[in-house]
Coordinates of C-alpha atoms in Angstrom, one line a residue:
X132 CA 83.7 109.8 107.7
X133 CA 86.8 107.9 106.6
X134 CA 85.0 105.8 104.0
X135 CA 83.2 108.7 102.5
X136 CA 86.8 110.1 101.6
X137 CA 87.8 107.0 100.4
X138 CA 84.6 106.8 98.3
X139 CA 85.1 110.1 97.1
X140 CA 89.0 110.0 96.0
X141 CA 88.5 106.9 94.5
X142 CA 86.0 108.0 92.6
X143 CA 87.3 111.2 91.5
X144 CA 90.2 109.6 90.1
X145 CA 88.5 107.4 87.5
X146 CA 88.1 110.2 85.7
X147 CA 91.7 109.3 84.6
X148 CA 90.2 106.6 82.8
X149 CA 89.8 106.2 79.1
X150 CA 88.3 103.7 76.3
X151 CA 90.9 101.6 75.5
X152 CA 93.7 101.5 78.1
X153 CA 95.6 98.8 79.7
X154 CA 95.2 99.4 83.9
X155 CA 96.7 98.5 86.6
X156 CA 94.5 98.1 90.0
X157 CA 95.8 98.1 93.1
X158 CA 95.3 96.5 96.8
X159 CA 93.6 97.8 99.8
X160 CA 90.5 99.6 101.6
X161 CA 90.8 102.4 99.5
X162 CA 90.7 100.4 96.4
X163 CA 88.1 98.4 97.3
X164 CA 85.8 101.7 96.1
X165 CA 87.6 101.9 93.5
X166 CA 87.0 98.5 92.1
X167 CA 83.3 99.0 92.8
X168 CA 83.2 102.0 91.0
X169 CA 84.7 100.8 87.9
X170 CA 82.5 97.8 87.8
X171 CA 79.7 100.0 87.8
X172 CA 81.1 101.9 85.3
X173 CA 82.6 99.7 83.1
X174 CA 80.0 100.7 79.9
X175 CA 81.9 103.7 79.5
X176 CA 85.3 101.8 78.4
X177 CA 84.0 98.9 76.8
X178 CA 87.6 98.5 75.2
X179 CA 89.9 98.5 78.4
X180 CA 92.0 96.4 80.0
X181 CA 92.2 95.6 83.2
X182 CA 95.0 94.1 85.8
X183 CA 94.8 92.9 89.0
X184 CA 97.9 93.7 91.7
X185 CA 96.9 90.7 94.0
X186 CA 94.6 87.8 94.1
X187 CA 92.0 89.7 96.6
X188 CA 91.8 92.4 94.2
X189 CA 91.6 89.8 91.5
X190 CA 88.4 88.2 93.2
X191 CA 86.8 91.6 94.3
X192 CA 87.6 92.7 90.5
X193 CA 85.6 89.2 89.5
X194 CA 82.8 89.9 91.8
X195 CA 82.1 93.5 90.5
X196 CA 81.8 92.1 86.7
X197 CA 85.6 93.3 85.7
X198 CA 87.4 90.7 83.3
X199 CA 91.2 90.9 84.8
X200 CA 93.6 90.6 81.6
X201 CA 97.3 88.5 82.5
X202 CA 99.4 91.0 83.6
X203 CA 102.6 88.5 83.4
X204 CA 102.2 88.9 79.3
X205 CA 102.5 92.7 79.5
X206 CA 105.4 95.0 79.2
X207 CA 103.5 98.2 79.6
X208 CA 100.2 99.5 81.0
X209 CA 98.9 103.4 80.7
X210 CA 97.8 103.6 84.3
X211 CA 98.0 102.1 87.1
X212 CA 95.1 103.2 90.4
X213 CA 96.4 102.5 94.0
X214 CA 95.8 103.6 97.2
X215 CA 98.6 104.9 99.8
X216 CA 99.5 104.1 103.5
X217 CA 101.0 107.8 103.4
X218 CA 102.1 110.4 101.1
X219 CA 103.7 113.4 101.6
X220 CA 104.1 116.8 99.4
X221 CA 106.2 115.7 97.2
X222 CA 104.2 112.5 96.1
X223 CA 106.2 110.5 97.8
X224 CA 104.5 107.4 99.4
X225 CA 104.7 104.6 101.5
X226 CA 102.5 101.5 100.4
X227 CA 102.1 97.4 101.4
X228 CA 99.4 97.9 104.1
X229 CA 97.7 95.4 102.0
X230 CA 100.7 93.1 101.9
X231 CA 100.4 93.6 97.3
X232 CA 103.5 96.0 97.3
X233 CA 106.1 93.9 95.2
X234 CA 103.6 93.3 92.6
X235 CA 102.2 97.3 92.8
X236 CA 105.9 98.3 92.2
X237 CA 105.9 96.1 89.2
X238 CA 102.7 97.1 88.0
X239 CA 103.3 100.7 88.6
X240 CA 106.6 100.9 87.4
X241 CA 105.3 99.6 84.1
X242 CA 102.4 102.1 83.8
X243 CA 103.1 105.3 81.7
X244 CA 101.2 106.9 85.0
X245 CA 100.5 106.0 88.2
X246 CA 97.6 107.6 90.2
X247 CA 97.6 107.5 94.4
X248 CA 93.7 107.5 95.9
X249 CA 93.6 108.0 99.6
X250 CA 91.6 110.1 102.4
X251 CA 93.3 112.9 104.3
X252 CA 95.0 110.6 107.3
X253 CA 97.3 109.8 104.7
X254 CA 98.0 113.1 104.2
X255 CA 101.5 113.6 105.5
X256 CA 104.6 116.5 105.6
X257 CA 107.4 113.7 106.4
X258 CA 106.9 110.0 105.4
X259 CA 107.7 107.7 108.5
X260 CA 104.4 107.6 110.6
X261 CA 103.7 104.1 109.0
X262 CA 105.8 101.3 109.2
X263 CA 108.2 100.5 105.8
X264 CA 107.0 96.9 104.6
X265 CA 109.7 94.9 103.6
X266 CA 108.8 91.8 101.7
X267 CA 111.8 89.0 102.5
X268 CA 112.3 85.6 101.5
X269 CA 111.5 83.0 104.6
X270 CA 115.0 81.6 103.9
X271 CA 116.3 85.3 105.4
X272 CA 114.0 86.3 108.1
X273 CA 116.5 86.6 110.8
X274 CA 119.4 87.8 109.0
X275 CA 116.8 90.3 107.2
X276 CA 115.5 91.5 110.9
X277 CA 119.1 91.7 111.6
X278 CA 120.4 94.1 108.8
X279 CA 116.7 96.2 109.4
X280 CA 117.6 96.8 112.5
X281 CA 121.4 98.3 112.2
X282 CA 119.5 100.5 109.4
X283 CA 117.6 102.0 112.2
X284 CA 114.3 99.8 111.8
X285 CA 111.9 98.4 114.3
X286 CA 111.0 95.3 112.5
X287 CA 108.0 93.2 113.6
X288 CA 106.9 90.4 111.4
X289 CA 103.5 90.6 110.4
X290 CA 101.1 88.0 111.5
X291 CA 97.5 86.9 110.0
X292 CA 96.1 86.5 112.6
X293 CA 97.8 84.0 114.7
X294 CA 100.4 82.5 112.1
X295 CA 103.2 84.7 110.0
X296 CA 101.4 86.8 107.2
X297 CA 102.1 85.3 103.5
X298 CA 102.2 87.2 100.2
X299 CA 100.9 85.7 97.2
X300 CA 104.7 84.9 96.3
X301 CA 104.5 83.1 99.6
X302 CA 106.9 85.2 101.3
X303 CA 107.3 87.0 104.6
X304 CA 106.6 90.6 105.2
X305 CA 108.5 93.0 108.0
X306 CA 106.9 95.8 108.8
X307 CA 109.7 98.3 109.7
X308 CA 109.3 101.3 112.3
X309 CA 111.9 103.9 111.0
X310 CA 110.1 107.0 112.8
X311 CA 110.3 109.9 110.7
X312 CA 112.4 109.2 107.6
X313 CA 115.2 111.8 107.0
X314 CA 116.1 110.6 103.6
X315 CA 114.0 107.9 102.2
X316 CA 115.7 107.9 98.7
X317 CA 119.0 106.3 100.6
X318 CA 116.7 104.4 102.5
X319 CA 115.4 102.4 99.5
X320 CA 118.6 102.1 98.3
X321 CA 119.8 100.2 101.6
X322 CA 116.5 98.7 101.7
X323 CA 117.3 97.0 97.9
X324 CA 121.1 96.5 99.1
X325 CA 119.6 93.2 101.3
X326 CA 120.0 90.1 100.1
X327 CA 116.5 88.3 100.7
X328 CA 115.0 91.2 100.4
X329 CA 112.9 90.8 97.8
X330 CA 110.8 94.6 97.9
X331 CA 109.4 96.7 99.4
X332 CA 107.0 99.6 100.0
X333 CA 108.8 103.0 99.6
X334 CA 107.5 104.4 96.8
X335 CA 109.5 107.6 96.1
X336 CA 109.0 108.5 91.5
X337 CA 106.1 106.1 91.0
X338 CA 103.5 108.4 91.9
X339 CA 102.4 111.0 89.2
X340 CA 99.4 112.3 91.0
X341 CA 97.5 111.8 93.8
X342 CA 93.7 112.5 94.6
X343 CA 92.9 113.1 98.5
X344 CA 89.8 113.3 99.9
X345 CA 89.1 114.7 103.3
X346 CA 86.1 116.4 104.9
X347 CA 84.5 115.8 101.7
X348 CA 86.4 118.1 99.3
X349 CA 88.5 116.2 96.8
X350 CA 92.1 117.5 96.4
X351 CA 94.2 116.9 93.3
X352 CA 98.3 116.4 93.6
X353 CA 100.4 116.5 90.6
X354 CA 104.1 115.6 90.4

């Protein structure tokens, strides 16, 4: 199952883990393991830090017995652990299904390594099967949607459930349909050449390795 791969990848990459580190924790399904493993775990780095991406990982974090350190008073971290929406061969990835991706840039661009868990769907040879999250300002919304769309985008404003979708910088989040992305390293850069936009989830030399799990085999990617 789907969960079991999760489980498994998740787990198989807190072996990355050591006594003493500052680390970063992601947002999502995936990490949701992950955080439960750790918290079960936690006697084996009784000196570690960790960091939380987004308040829901915050309050699973506090729930499984992890203290969550104040990331804004940090410059560096050793490792940050995040799951992945998809990620092709050449650890290339496209993340925000869990709406945390502006603050899992940050967090992972400060992190001396960066570690992708995920289960075989998000396995890919091209990235562009998911949708690009785009985190904009409410100010820009339509003029955001506007330059999206001559970039080739789909964008539909995502919605939670029955009111526009918030981030925990209280912004809006467009979830762009690109189809399969030709050249995603121009694509960021047109995507960061918005004004209003404020991030989002392409994440194409943050990811130093990547631990899939499918049909219950763990597989390891390095960069």
């Amino acid at each position: 199952m789907q969960d079991d791969d999760k489980k498994l990848a998740a787990e198989a990459a807190l072996a990355e883990i050591r006594d003493g580190m500052r680390v970063g924790i992601g947002t999502g399904s995936t990490m949701a393991f992950a955080i439960a493993a750790i918290g079960a775990r936690l006697a084996e780095w009784p000196t570690a830090t960790f960091f939380a991406t987004s308040q829901a990982t915050w309050r699973a974090a506090h729930a499984a017995g992890i203290t969550i350190g104040r990331f804004a008073d940090m410059a560096t971290l050793d490792l940050a652990i995040d799951g992945a929406d998809e990620v092709d061969p050449r650890l290339r990835a496209i993340k925000g299904a869990g709406g945390a991706m502006l603050r899992e840039k940050i967090v992972a661009s400060a992190a001396a390594r960066m570690v992708v868990v995920a289960d075989g769907s998000k396995r890919v040879a091209a990235l562009g099967k998911a949708p690009v999250p785009v985190e904009i300002l409410p100010f820009a919304r339509s003029f955001a949607e506007a330059r999206l769309s001559a970039l080739g985008a789909d964008p539909v404003l995502r919605m939670s459930p029955d009111k526009a979708y918030r981030t925990n910088q209280g912004n809006l989040i467009l979830d762009c349909h690109f189809g399969a992305i030709a050249d995603p390293e121009k694509l960021a850069v047109d995507l960061q050449a918005i004004p209003g936009a404020l991030g989002h989830g392409l994440f194409l030399s943050e990811v130093d390795v990547a631990y899939v799990a499918q049909d219950g085999i763990v597989t390891k990617m390095e960069r």
